PDB file of C-alpha atoms in Angstrom:
ATOM      1  CA  MET K 395     -19.394 -12.327  -8.314  1.00  0.00           C
ATOM      2  CA  THR K 396     -21.988  -9.641  -9.077  1.00  0.00           C
ATOM      3  CA  ASP K 397     -21.954  -5.890  -9.701  1.00  0.00           C
ATOM      4  CA  ASP K 398     -23.660  -5.273  -6.338  1.00  0.00           C
ATOM      5  CA  PRO K 399     -20.916  -3.605  -4.233  1.00  0.00           C
ATOM      6  CA  ARG K 400     -22.318  -5.243  -1.092  1.00  0.00           C
ATOM      7  CA  THR K 401     -21.748  -8.772  -2.373  1.00  0.00           C
ATOM      8  CA  SER K 402     -19.240  -8.507  -5.227  1.00  0.00           C
ATOM      9  CA  GLN K 403     -16.457  -9.698  -2.918  1.00  0.00           C
ATOM     10  CA  PRO K 404     -16.376 -12.008   0.139  1.00  0.00           C
ATOM     11  CA  THR K 405     -18.283 -10.751   3.172  1.00  0.00           C
ATOM     12  CA  ARG K 406     -16.855 -13.181   5.755  1.00  0.00           C
ATOM     13  CA  PHE K 407     -13.446 -14.700   6.449  1.00  0.00           C
ATOM     14  CA  PRO K 408     -14.024 -17.832   8.549  1.00  0.00           C
ATOM     15  CA  SER K 409     -11.274 -19.786  10.293  1.00  0.00           C
ATOM     16  CA  GLU K 410      -8.500 -17.439   9.182  1.00  0.00           C
ATOM     17  CA  PRO K 411      -5.333 -18.282  11.146  1.00  0.00           C
ATOM     18  CA  GLU K 412      -3.650 -15.512  13.093  1.00  0.00           C
ATOM     19  CA  GLN K 413      -0.152 -14.538  11.986  1.00  0.00           C
ATOM     20  CA  LYS K 414       2.909 -12.918  13.446  1.00  0.00           C
ATOM     21  CA  ARG K 415       4.540  -9.921  11.809  1.00  0.00           C
ATOM     22  CA  PRO K 416       5.257  -9.186   9.032  1.00  0.00           C
ATOM     23  CA  GLY K 417       2.355 -11.334   7.707  1.00  0.00           C
ATOM     24  CA  PHE K 418       2.408 -13.479   4.611  1.00  0.00           C
ATOM     25  CA  GLU K 419       0.021 -13.877   1.697  1.00  0.00           C
ATOM     26  CA  THR K 420       1.095 -17.503   1.363  1.00  0.00           C
ATOM     27  CA  ALA K 421      -0.185 -18.229   4.900  1.00  0.00           C
ATOM     28  CA  MET K 422      -3.676 -16.808   4.366  1.00  0.00           C
ATOM     29  CA  ARG K 423      -6.573 -19.254   4.138  1.00  0.00           C
ATOM     30  CA  THR K 424      -8.863 -16.878   2.242  1.00  0.00           C
ATOM     31  CA  LYS K 425      -6.685 -15.425  -0.510  1.00  0.00           C
ATOM     32  CA  PRO K 426      -7.071 -11.722  -1.307  1.00  0.00           C
ATOM     33  CA  ASP K 427      -8.065 -10.579  -4.781  1.00  0.00           C
ATOM     34  CA  HIS K 428      -5.311  -8.460  -6.332  1.00  0.00           C
ATOM     35  CA  GLY K 429      -6.956  -8.179  -9.730  1.00  0.00           C
ATOM     36  CA  GLU K 430      -5.000 -11.131 -11.115  1.00  0.00           C
ATOM     37  CA  GLU K 431      -7.996 -12.268 -13.161  1.00  0.00           C
ATOM     38  CA  SER K 432      -9.896  -9.009 -13.463  1.00  0.00           C
ATOM     39  CA  TYR K 433      -7.710  -5.928 -13.961  1.00  0.00           C
ATOM     40  CA  VAL K 434      -7.563  -4.812 -17.593  1.00  0.00           C
ATOM     41  CA  GLY K 435      -5.031  -2.138 -18.514  1.00  0.00           C
ATOM     42  CA  LYS K 436      -5.548   0.744 -20.946  1.00  0.00           C
ATOM     43  CA  GLY K 437      -1.925   1.781 -21.510  1.00  0.00           C
ATOM     44  CA  LEU K 438      -2.208   4.644 -19.021  1.00  0.00           C
ATOM     45  CA  LEU K 439       1.366   4.208 -17.736  1.00  0.00           C
ATOM     46  CA  GLU K 440       3.093   3.099 -20.921  1.00  0.00           C
ATOM     47  CA  GLY K 441       6.886   3.503 -20.727  1.00  0.00           C
ATOM     48  CA  ARG K 442       6.925   4.542 -17.077  1.00  0.00           C
ATOM     49  CA  VAL K 443       8.826   3.094 -14.129  1.00  0.00           C
ATOM     50  CA  ALA K 444       7.350   2.730 -10.645  1.00  0.00           C
ATOM     51  CA  LEU K 445       8.872   1.883  -7.276  1.00  0.00           C
ATOM     52  CA  VAL K 446       6.326   0.339  -4.888  1.00  0.00           C
ATOM     53  CA  THR K 447       7.259  -0.259  -1.262  1.00  0.00           C
ATOM     54  CA  GLY K 448       5.497  -3.191   0.358  1.00  0.00           C
ATOM     55  CA  GLY K 449       4.906  -4.461  -3.159  1.00  0.00           C
ATOM     56  CA  ASP K 450       5.099  -8.137  -2.288  1.00  0.00           C
ATOM     57  CA  SER K 451       1.506  -8.574  -1.122  1.00  0.00           C
ATOM     58  CA  GLY K 452      -1.798  -6.897  -0.344  1.00  0.00           C
ATOM     59  CA  ILE K 453      -2.414  -3.447  -1.752  1.00  0.00           C
ATOM     60  CA  GLY K 454       1.186  -3.229  -2.974  1.00  0.00           C
ATOM     61  CA  ARG K 455       0.808  -6.367  -5.080  1.00  0.00           C
ATOM     62  CA  ALA K 456      -2.469  -5.128  -6.556  1.00  0.00           C
ATOM     63  CA  VAL K 457      -0.803  -1.826  -7.475  1.00  0.00           C
ATOM     64  CA  ALA K 458       2.179  -3.603  -9.037  1.00  0.00           C
ATOM     65  CA  ILE K 459      -0.102  -5.793 -11.158  1.00  0.00           C
ATOM     66  CA  ALA K 460      -2.250  -2.858 -12.255  1.00  0.00           C
ATOM     67  CA  TYR K 461       0.753  -0.677 -13.093  1.00  0.00           C
ATOM     68  CA  ALA K 462       2.311  -3.481 -15.132  1.00  0.00           C
ATOM     69  CA  ARG K 463      -0.894  -3.985 -17.083  1.00  0.00           C
ATOM     70  CA  GLU K 464      -0.987  -0.233 -17.697  1.00  0.00           C
ATOM     71  CA  GLY K 465       2.480  -0.461 -19.269  1.00  0.00           C
ATOM     72  CA  ALA K 466       4.912   0.324 -16.454  1.00  0.00           C
ATOM     73  CA  ASN K 467       8.007  -1.548 -15.357  1.00  0.00           C
ATOM     74  CA  VAL K 468       7.890  -2.034 -11.599  1.00  0.00           C
ATOM     75  CA  ALA K 469      10.410  -2.268  -8.770  1.00  0.00           C
ATOM     76  CA  ILE K 470       9.079  -3.587  -5.475  1.00  0.00           C
ATOM     77  CA  SER K 471      10.646  -3.358  -2.033  1.00  0.00           C
ATOM     78  CA  TYR K 472       9.829  -5.792   0.769  1.00  0.00           C
ATOM     79  CA  LEU K 473      11.322  -7.522   3.790  1.00  0.00           C
ATOM     80  CA  GLU K 474      13.611 -10.469   3.078  1.00  0.00           C
ATOM     81  CA  ALA K 475      11.230 -12.775   4.975  1.00  0.00           C
ATOM     82  CA  GLU K 476       8.551 -11.961   2.377  1.00  0.00           C
ATOM     83  CA  GLN K 477      10.523 -13.389  -0.550  1.00  0.00           C
ATOM     84  CA  ALA K 478       7.928 -16.016  -1.494  1.00  0.00           C
ATOM     85  CA  ASP K 479       5.207 -13.367  -1.728  1.00  0.00           C
ATOM     86  CA  ALA K 480       7.526 -11.078  -3.713  1.00  0.00           C
ATOM     87  CA  ASP K 481       8.313 -13.852  -6.175  1.00  0.00           C
ATOM     88  CA  GLU K 482       4.609 -14.302  -6.860  1.00  0.00           C
ATOM     89  CA  THR K 483       4.134 -10.585  -7.477  1.00  0.00           C
ATOM     90  CA  LYS K 484       7.079 -10.626  -9.861  1.00  0.00           C
ATOM     91  CA  ALA K 485       5.523 -13.518 -11.784  1.00  0.00           C
ATOM     92  CA  TRP K 486       2.318 -11.529 -12.328  1.00  0.00           C
ATOM     93  CA  VAL K 487       4.208  -8.402 -13.423  1.00  0.00           C
ATOM     94  CA  GLU K 488       6.264 -10.411 -15.910  1.00  0.00           C
ATOM     95  CA  LYS K 489       3.145 -12.184 -17.148  1.00  0.00           C
ATOM     96  CA  ALA K 490       1.946  -8.717 -18.158  1.00  0.00           C
ATOM     97  CA  GLY K 491       5.090  -8.378 -20.268  1.00  0.00           C
ATOM     98  CA  ARG K 492       6.866  -5.933 -17.962  1.00  0.00           C
ATOM     99  CA  ARG K 493      10.085  -6.012 -15.988  1.00  0.00           C
ATOM    100  CA  CYS K 494       9.977  -6.466 -12.224  1.00  0.00           C
ATOM    101  CA  LEU K 495      12.951  -5.593 -10.044  1.00  0.00           C
ATOM    102  CA  LEU K 496      12.969  -7.230  -6.596  1.00  0.00           C
ATOM    103  CA  LEU K 497      14.536  -5.122  -3.826  1.00  0.00           C
ATOM    104  CA  PRO K 498      14.559  -6.870  -0.430  1.00  0.00           C
ATOM    105  CA  GLY K 499      15.462  -4.983   2.735  1.00  0.00           C
ATOM    106  CA  ASP K 500      14.139  -3.020   5.697  1.00  0.00           C
ATOM    107  CA  ILE K 501      13.224   0.574   4.877  1.00  0.00           C
ATOM    108  CA  ARG K 502      14.015   1.622   8.443  1.00  0.00           C
ATOM    109  CA  ASP K 503      17.604   1.539   7.158  1.00  0.00           C
ATOM    110  CA  ARG K 504      18.427   5.066   6.015  1.00  0.00           C
ATOM    111  CA  ALA K 505      20.935   3.918   3.418  1.00  0.00           C
ATOM    112  CA  LEU K 506      18.499   1.418   1.953  1.00  0.00           C
ATOM    113  CA  CYS K 507      15.986   4.143   1.074  1.00  0.00           C
ATOM    114  CA  THR K 508      18.571   5.783  -1.166  1.00  0.00           C
ATOM    115  CA  GLU K 509      19.685   2.425  -2.524  1.00  0.00           C
ATOM    116  CA  LEU K 510      16.135   1.474  -3.536  1.00  0.00           C
ATOM    117  CA  VAL K 511      15.855   4.564  -5.691  1.00  0.00           C
ATOM    118  CA  GLU K 512      19.364   4.292  -7.137  1.00  0.00           C
ATOM    119  CA  ARG K 513      18.910   0.638  -8.072  1.00  0.00           C
ATOM    120  CA  THR K 514      15.523   1.336  -9.654  1.00  0.00           C
ATOM    121  CA  VAL K 515      16.967   4.117 -11.801  1.00  0.00           C
ATOM    122  CA  GLY K 516      20.132   2.156 -12.549  1.00  0.00           C
ATOM    123  CA  GLU K 517      18.407  -1.059 -13.621  1.00  0.00           C
ATOM    124  CA  LEU K 518      15.100   0.206 -15.045  1.00  0.00           C
ATOM    125  CA  GLY K 519      16.417   3.453 -16.479  1.00  0.00           C
ATOM    126  CA  ARG K 520      14.261   6.061 -14.781  1.00  0.00           C
ATOM    127  CA  LEU K 521      11.756   6.710 -11.990  1.00  0.00           C
ATOM    128  CA  ASP K 522       8.372   8.259 -12.662  1.00  0.00           C
ATOM    129  CA  ILE K 523       6.186   6.960  -9.833  1.00  0.00           C
ATOM    130  CA  LEU K 524       6.984   6.413  -6.169  1.00  0.00           C
ATOM    131  CA  VAL K 525       4.348   4.520  -4.198  1.00  0.00           C
ATOM    132  CA  ASN K 526       4.979   4.730  -0.447  1.00  0.00           C
ATOM    133  CA  ASN K 527       2.838   1.797   0.623  1.00  0.00           C
ATOM    134  CA  ALA K 528       4.823  -0.254   3.173  1.00  0.00           C
ATOM    135  CA  ALA K 529       3.452  -0.008   6.699  1.00  0.00           C
ATOM    136  CA  ALA K 530       3.879  -1.356  10.211  1.00  0.00           C
ATOM    137  CA  GLN K 531       0.567  -1.686  12.030  1.00  0.00           C
ATOM    138  CA  THR K 532       0.486  -1.571  15.814  1.00  0.00           C
ATOM    139  CA  THR K 533      -2.374  -2.239  18.246  1.00  0.00           C
ATOM    140  CA  ASN K 534      -2.963  -1.549  21.917  1.00  0.00           C
ATOM    141  CA  GLU K 535      -5.546  -2.403  24.555  1.00  0.00           C
ATOM    142  CA  ASP K 536      -4.495   0.359  26.935  1.00  0.00           C
ATOM    143  CA  LEU K 537      -2.068   3.268  26.928  1.00  0.00           C
ATOM    144  CA  ASN K 538       0.401   1.232  28.965  1.00  0.00           C
ATOM    145  CA  ASP K 539       0.465  -1.428  26.219  1.00  0.00           C
ATOM    146  CA  ILE K 540       2.286   0.921  23.864  1.00  0.00           C
ATOM    147  CA  ASP K 541       5.899  -0.179  23.724  1.00  0.00           C
ATOM    148  CA  ASP K 542       8.465   2.522  22.937  1.00  0.00           C
ATOM    149  CA  ASP K 543      10.415   0.376  20.486  1.00  0.00           C
ATOM    150  CA  THR K 544       7.257  -0.654  18.620  1.00  0.00           C
ATOM    151  CA  MET K 545       6.083   2.948  18.483  1.00  0.00           C
ATOM    152  CA  GLU K 546       9.399   4.141  17.100  1.00  0.00           C
ATOM    153  CA  GLU K 547       9.398   1.341  14.539  1.00  0.00           C
ATOM    154  CA  ALA K 548       5.923   2.341  13.346  1.00  0.00           C
ATOM    155  CA  PHE K 549       6.999   5.941  12.764  1.00  0.00           C
ATOM    156  CA  ALA K 550      10.289   4.823  11.199  1.00  0.00           C
ATOM    157  CA  VAL K 551       8.527   2.626   8.621  1.00  0.00           C
ATOM    158  CA  ASN K 552       5.342   4.595   8.017  1.00  0.00           C
ATOM    159  CA  VAL K 553       6.595   8.184   8.099  1.00  0.00           C
ATOM    160  CA  ILE K 554      10.363   8.657   8.278  1.00  0.00           C
ATOM    161  CA  ALA K 555      11.125   6.216   5.465  1.00  0.00           C
ATOM    162  CA  MET K 556       8.531   7.972   3.336  1.00  0.00           C
ATOM    163  CA  VAL K 557      10.391  11.268   3.663  1.00  0.00           C
ATOM    164  CA  ARG K 558      13.736   9.629   2.954  1.00  0.00           C
ATOM    165  CA  LEU K 559      12.391   7.878  -0.134  1.00  0.00           C
ATOM    166  CA  ALA K 560      10.886  11.104  -1.445  1.00  0.00           C
ATOM    167  CA  LYS K 561      14.203  12.926  -0.883  1.00  0.00           C
ATOM    168  CA  ALA K 562      16.042  10.228  -2.810  1.00  0.00           C
ATOM    169  CA  ALA K 563      13.468   9.997  -5.609  1.00  0.00           C
ATOM    170  CA  VAL K 564      12.696  13.606  -6.464  1.00  0.00           C
ATOM    171  CA  PRO K 565      16.110  14.454  -8.005  1.00  0.00           C
ATOM    172  CA  HIS K 566      15.471  11.687 -10.567  1.00  0.00           C
ATOM    173  CA  MET K 567      11.895  12.723 -11.360  1.00  0.00           C
ATOM    174  CA  GLN K 568      10.826  14.786 -14.347  1.00  0.00           C
ATOM    175  CA  PRO K 569       7.741  17.029 -14.541  1.00  0.00           C
ATOM    176  CA  GLY K 570       4.723  14.738 -14.780  1.00  0.00           C
ATOM    177  CA  SER K 571       6.120  12.314 -12.216  1.00  0.00           C
ATOM    178  CA  THR K 572       4.039  11.398  -9.188  1.00  0.00           C
ATOM    179  CA  ILE K 573       4.244  10.253  -5.581  1.00  0.00           C
ATOM    180  CA  VAL K 574       1.347   8.254  -4.160  1.00  0.00           C
ATOM    181  CA  ASN K 575       1.226   7.538  -0.435  1.00  0.00           C
ATOM    182  CA  THR K 576      -0.925   5.030   1.413  1.00  0.00           C
ATOM    183  CA  THR K 577      -2.615   6.566   4.442  1.00  0.00           C
ATOM    184  CA  SER K 578      -5.733   5.109   6.109  1.00  0.00           C
ATOM    185  CA  ILE K 579      -9.243   5.777   7.351  1.00  0.00           C
ATOM    186  CA  GLN K 580      -7.500   5.599  10.730  1.00  0.00           C
ATOM    187  CA  ALA K 581      -6.051   9.044  10.024  1.00  0.00           C
ATOM    188  CA  LYS K 582      -9.563  10.341  10.765  1.00  0.00           C
ATOM    189  CA  VAL K 583     -11.384   7.783  12.908  1.00  0.00           C
ATOM    190  CA  ALA K 584      -8.389   6.833  15.120  1.00  0.00           C
ATOM    191  CA  THR K 585      -9.910   3.870  16.930  1.00  0.00           C
ATOM    192  CA  GLU K 586      -8.835   3.517  20.539  1.00  0.00           C
ATOM    193  CA  ASN K 587      -6.843   0.308  20.028  1.00  0.00           C
ATOM    194  CA  MET K 588      -4.748   1.664  17.125  1.00  0.00           C
ATOM    195  CA  ILE K 589      -3.653   5.073  18.336  1.00  0.00           C
ATOM    196  CA  VAL K 590       0.006   4.875  17.268  1.00  0.00           C
ATOM    197  CA  TYR K 591      -0.867   3.480  13.845  1.00  0.00           C
ATOM    198  CA  ALA K 592      -3.545   6.169  13.470  1.00  0.00           C
ATOM    199  CA  ALA K 593      -1.023   8.853  14.419  1.00  0.00           C
ATOM    200  CA  THR K 594       1.382   7.681  11.706  1.00  0.00           C
ATOM    201  CA  LYS K 595      -1.406   7.707   9.140  1.00  0.00           C
ATOM    202  CA  GLY K 596      -2.463  11.198  10.180  1.00  0.00           C
ATOM    203  CA  ALA K 597       1.139  12.266   9.687  1.00  0.00           C
ATOM    204  CA  ILE K 598       1.124  10.724   6.196  1.00  0.00           C
ATOM    205  CA  SER K 599      -1.996  12.674   5.243  1.00  0.00           C
ATOM    206  CA  SER K 600      -0.405  15.945   6.384  1.00  0.00           C
ATOM    207  CA  LEU K 601       2.895  15.033   4.762  1.00  0.00           C
ATOM    208  CA  THR K 602       1.080  14.403   1.476  1.00  0.00           C
ATOM    209  CA  ILE K 603      -0.345  17.920   1.473  1.00  0.00           C
ATOM    210  CA  GLY K 604       2.980  19.483   2.445  1.00  0.00           C
ATOM    211  CA  LEU K 605       4.927  17.566  -0.210  1.00  0.00           C
ATOM    212  CA  SER K 606       2.314  18.474  -2.802  1.00  0.00           C
ATOM    213  CA  ASN K 607       2.771  22.162  -2.073  1.00  0.00           C
ATOM    214  CA  LEU K 608       6.552  21.806  -2.053  1.00  0.00           C
ATOM    215  CA  LEU K 609       6.841  19.816  -5.284  1.00  0.00           C
ATOM    216  CA  ALA K 610       4.098  21.410  -7.402  1.00  0.00           C
ATOM    217  CA  PRO K 611       6.574  24.012  -8.793  1.00  0.00           C
ATOM    218  CA  LYS K 612       8.628  21.062 -10.113  1.00  0.00           C
ATOM    219  CA  GLY K 613       5.593  19.601 -11.881  1.00  0.00           C
ATOM    220  CA  ILE K 614       5.478  16.607  -9.523  1.00  0.00           C
ATOM    221  CA  ARG K 615       2.084  15.669  -8.114  1.00  0.00           C
ATOM    222  CA  VAL K 616       1.713  14.125  -4.638  1.00  0.00           C
ATOM    223  CA  ASN K 617      -1.451  12.396  -3.416  1.00  0.00           C
ATOM    224  CA  ALA K 618      -2.579   9.684  -1.044  1.00  0.00           C
ATOM    225  CA  VAL K 619      -5.089   6.846  -0.961  1.00  0.00           C
ATOM    226  CA  ALA K 620      -6.887   6.150   2.309  1.00  0.00           C
ATOM    227  CA  PRO K 621      -8.093   2.543   2.560  1.00  0.00           C
ATOM    228  CA  GLY K 622     -10.747   1.394   4.960  1.00  0.00           C
ATOM    229  CA  PRO K 623     -10.709  -2.231   6.174  1.00  0.00           C
ATOM    230  CA  VAL K 624      -9.026  -4.215   3.381  1.00  0.00           C
ATOM    231  CA  TRP K 625      -8.326  -7.950   3.267  1.00  0.00           C
ATOM    232  CA  THR K 626      -4.520  -8.126   3.314  1.00  0.00           C
ATOM    233  CA  PRO K 627      -1.859  -9.972   5.376  1.00  0.00           C
ATOM    234  CA  ILE K 628      -1.803  -7.078   7.845  1.00  0.00           C
ATOM    235  CA  GLN K 629      -5.243  -8.124   9.120  1.00  0.00           C
ATOM    236  CA  PRO K 630      -4.356 -11.565  10.596  1.00  0.00           C
ATOM    237  CA  ILE K 631      -1.554  -9.864  12.539  1.00  0.00           C
ATOM    238  CA  ALA K 632      -3.692  -7.197  14.155  1.00  0.00           C
ATOM    239  CA  LYS K 633      -6.913  -9.104  14.864  1.00  0.00           C
ATOM    240  CA  PRO K 634      -7.915 -12.465  16.386  1.00  0.00           C
ATOM    241  CA  SER K 635      -9.771 -14.993  14.232  1.00  0.00           C
ATOM    242  CA  ASP K 636     -13.229 -14.182  15.645  1.00  0.00           C
ATOM    243  CA  LYS K 637     -12.873 -10.505  14.717  1.00  0.00           C
ATOM    244  CA  LEU K 638     -11.283 -11.300  11.366  1.00  0.00           C
ATOM    245  CA  GLU K 639     -14.341 -13.253  10.276  1.00  0.00           C
ATOM    246  CA  MET K 640     -16.496 -10.121  10.559  1.00  0.00           C
ATOM    247  CA  LEU K 641     -13.961  -7.672   9.102  1.00  0.00           C
ATOM    248  CA  GLY K 642     -15.634  -4.748   7.360  1.00  0.00           C
ATOM    249  CA  GLN K 643     -19.191  -5.637   8.304  1.00  0.00           C
ATOM    250  CA  ASP K 644     -19.509  -2.347  10.180  1.00  0.00           C
ATOM    251  CA  THR K 645     -18.942  -0.327   6.982  1.00  0.00           C
ATOM    252  CA  PRO K 646     -21.943   1.054   5.079  1.00  0.00           C
ATOM    253  CA  LEU K 647     -21.326  -1.492   2.304  1.00  0.00           C
ATOM    254  CA  GLY K 648     -21.147  -4.249   4.898  1.00  0.00           C
ATOM    255  CA  ARG K 649     -17.870  -5.932   3.936  1.00  0.00           C
ATOM    256  CA  ALA K 650     -14.120  -5.520   3.750  1.00  0.00           C
ATOM    257  CA  GLY K 651     -12.478  -4.265   0.599  1.00  0.00           C
ATOM    258  CA  GLN K 652     -10.069  -6.238  -1.558  1.00  0.00           C
ATOM    259  CA  PRO K 653      -6.665  -4.989  -2.770  1.00  0.00           C
ATOM    260  CA  SER K 654      -7.998  -5.053  -6.341  1.00  0.00           C
ATOM    261  CA  GLU K 655     -10.512  -2.365  -5.361  1.00  0.00           C
ATOM    262  CA  LEU K 656      -7.719  -0.015  -4.273  1.00  0.00           C
ATOM    263  CA  ALA K 657      -5.535  -0.352  -7.366  1.00  0.00           C
ATOM    264  CA  PRO K 658      -7.647   1.859  -9.685  1.00  0.00           C
ATOM    265  CA  ALA K 659      -7.216   4.822  -7.340  1.00  0.00           C
ATOM    266  CA  PHE K 660      -3.436   4.379  -7.459  1.00  0.00           C
ATOM    267  CA  VAL K 661      -3.584   4.207 -11.254  1.00  0.00           C
ATOM    268  CA  LEU K 662      -5.667   7.377 -11.465  1.00  0.00           C
ATOM    269  CA  LEU K 663      -3.267   9.310  -9.250  1.00  0.00           C
ATOM    270  CA  ALA K 664      -0.196   8.096 -11.163  1.00  0.00           C
ATOM    271  CA  SER K 665      -1.531   8.719 -14.681  1.00  0.00           C
ATOM    272  CA  LYS K 666      -2.463  11.677 -16.855  1.00  0.00           C
ATOM    273  CA  GLU K 667      -6.080  10.919 -15.967  1.00  0.00           C
ATOM    274  CA  GLY K 668      -5.298  12.567 -12.619  1.00  0.00           C
ATOM    275  CA  SER K 669      -3.259  15.469 -13.998  1.00  0.00           C
ATOM    276  CA  TYR K 670      -5.122  18.123 -11.962  1.00  0.00           C
ATOM    277  CA  ILE K 671      -5.192  16.136  -8.728  1.00  0.00           C
ATOM    278  CA  SER K 672      -2.498  17.003  -6.200  1.00  0.00           C
ATOM    279  CA  GLY K 673      -2.557  17.245  -2.421  1.00  0.00           C
ATOM    280  CA  ALA K 674      -5.601  14.979  -2.318  1.00  0.00           C
ATOM    281  CA  VAL K 675      -6.447  12.092  -0.024  1.00  0.00           C
ATOM    282  CA  ILE K 676      -8.763   9.697  -1.853  1.00  0.00           C
ATOM    283  CA  PRO K 677     -10.947   7.595   0.489  1.00  0.00           C
ATOM    284  CA  VAL K 678     -11.578   3.975  -0.546  1.00  0.00           C
ATOM    285  CA  THR K 679     -13.409   3.000   2.606  1.00  0.00           C
ATOM    286  CA  GLY K 680     -16.604   1.106   1.823  1.00  0.00           C
ATOM    287  CA  GLY K 681     -18.603   4.226   2.609  1.00  0.00           C
ATOM    288  CA  ILE K 682     -16.989   5.310   5.878  1.00  0.00           C
ATOM    289  CA  PRO K 683     -16.780   9.110   5.613  1.00  0.00           C
ATOM    290  CA  MET K 684     -13.530  11.049   5.898  1.00  0.00           C
ATOM    291  CA  TYR K 685     -14.284  14.684   6.650  1.00  0.00           C
TER     292      TYR K 685
END
């Protein structure tokens, strides 16, 4: 690897097998980089506790690893089918000398959202950081391809669960706590074959601003990170192999991002380094503008 941002990570993903939802890290031919060998902590989150949804793989795993190396204990939520991926994330968190609480379940379940927070506080002692990262990605070729059940599921996972988790978390949070949401470049570009997914991500961006305004008087900051094309298990679900190979080559930097390249933004927004940042959406897009 080099320091050149155009070539510091893989630029092609040949022969990557397609997957069915929810997508598994263990099934990927080209493994994503979560910072396992590169992320170096500075103690920025020492003594804190984070709950990361979708923490088993992809961006969620990279965030969990980075937070652990910054000193935080981490709870991760994930679907039961993703247990093998979750176990690997836990191993990396514990290798950093931190506790990792595994919380399987489907966040479309209203009761589970409350349970995730209660178990985190009960077993890890507190909650300082909520990372709303789990997402259901949907695609369409035409308007008639959009299935009602799939559309409702996307909003249930990407938006409604986020509100429920925030409602459950905030009563446990002290001033200085933070919420970090994962939105997407799709909130702005809204490509024609991802209109439902884009709509959920637009809602997340607006929700981030609204929650920031609502919670600022409590001393709780709320921000979002907007990834561009990133090499995670969500990609082999949404795209055929021929398109996967070229993922990210239409960005100004000419390649897809890696989860490890998202983690520092999540650390900034969760730490004192970002103490005057609230209501922001931070693009990590390989140069694609978000105006």
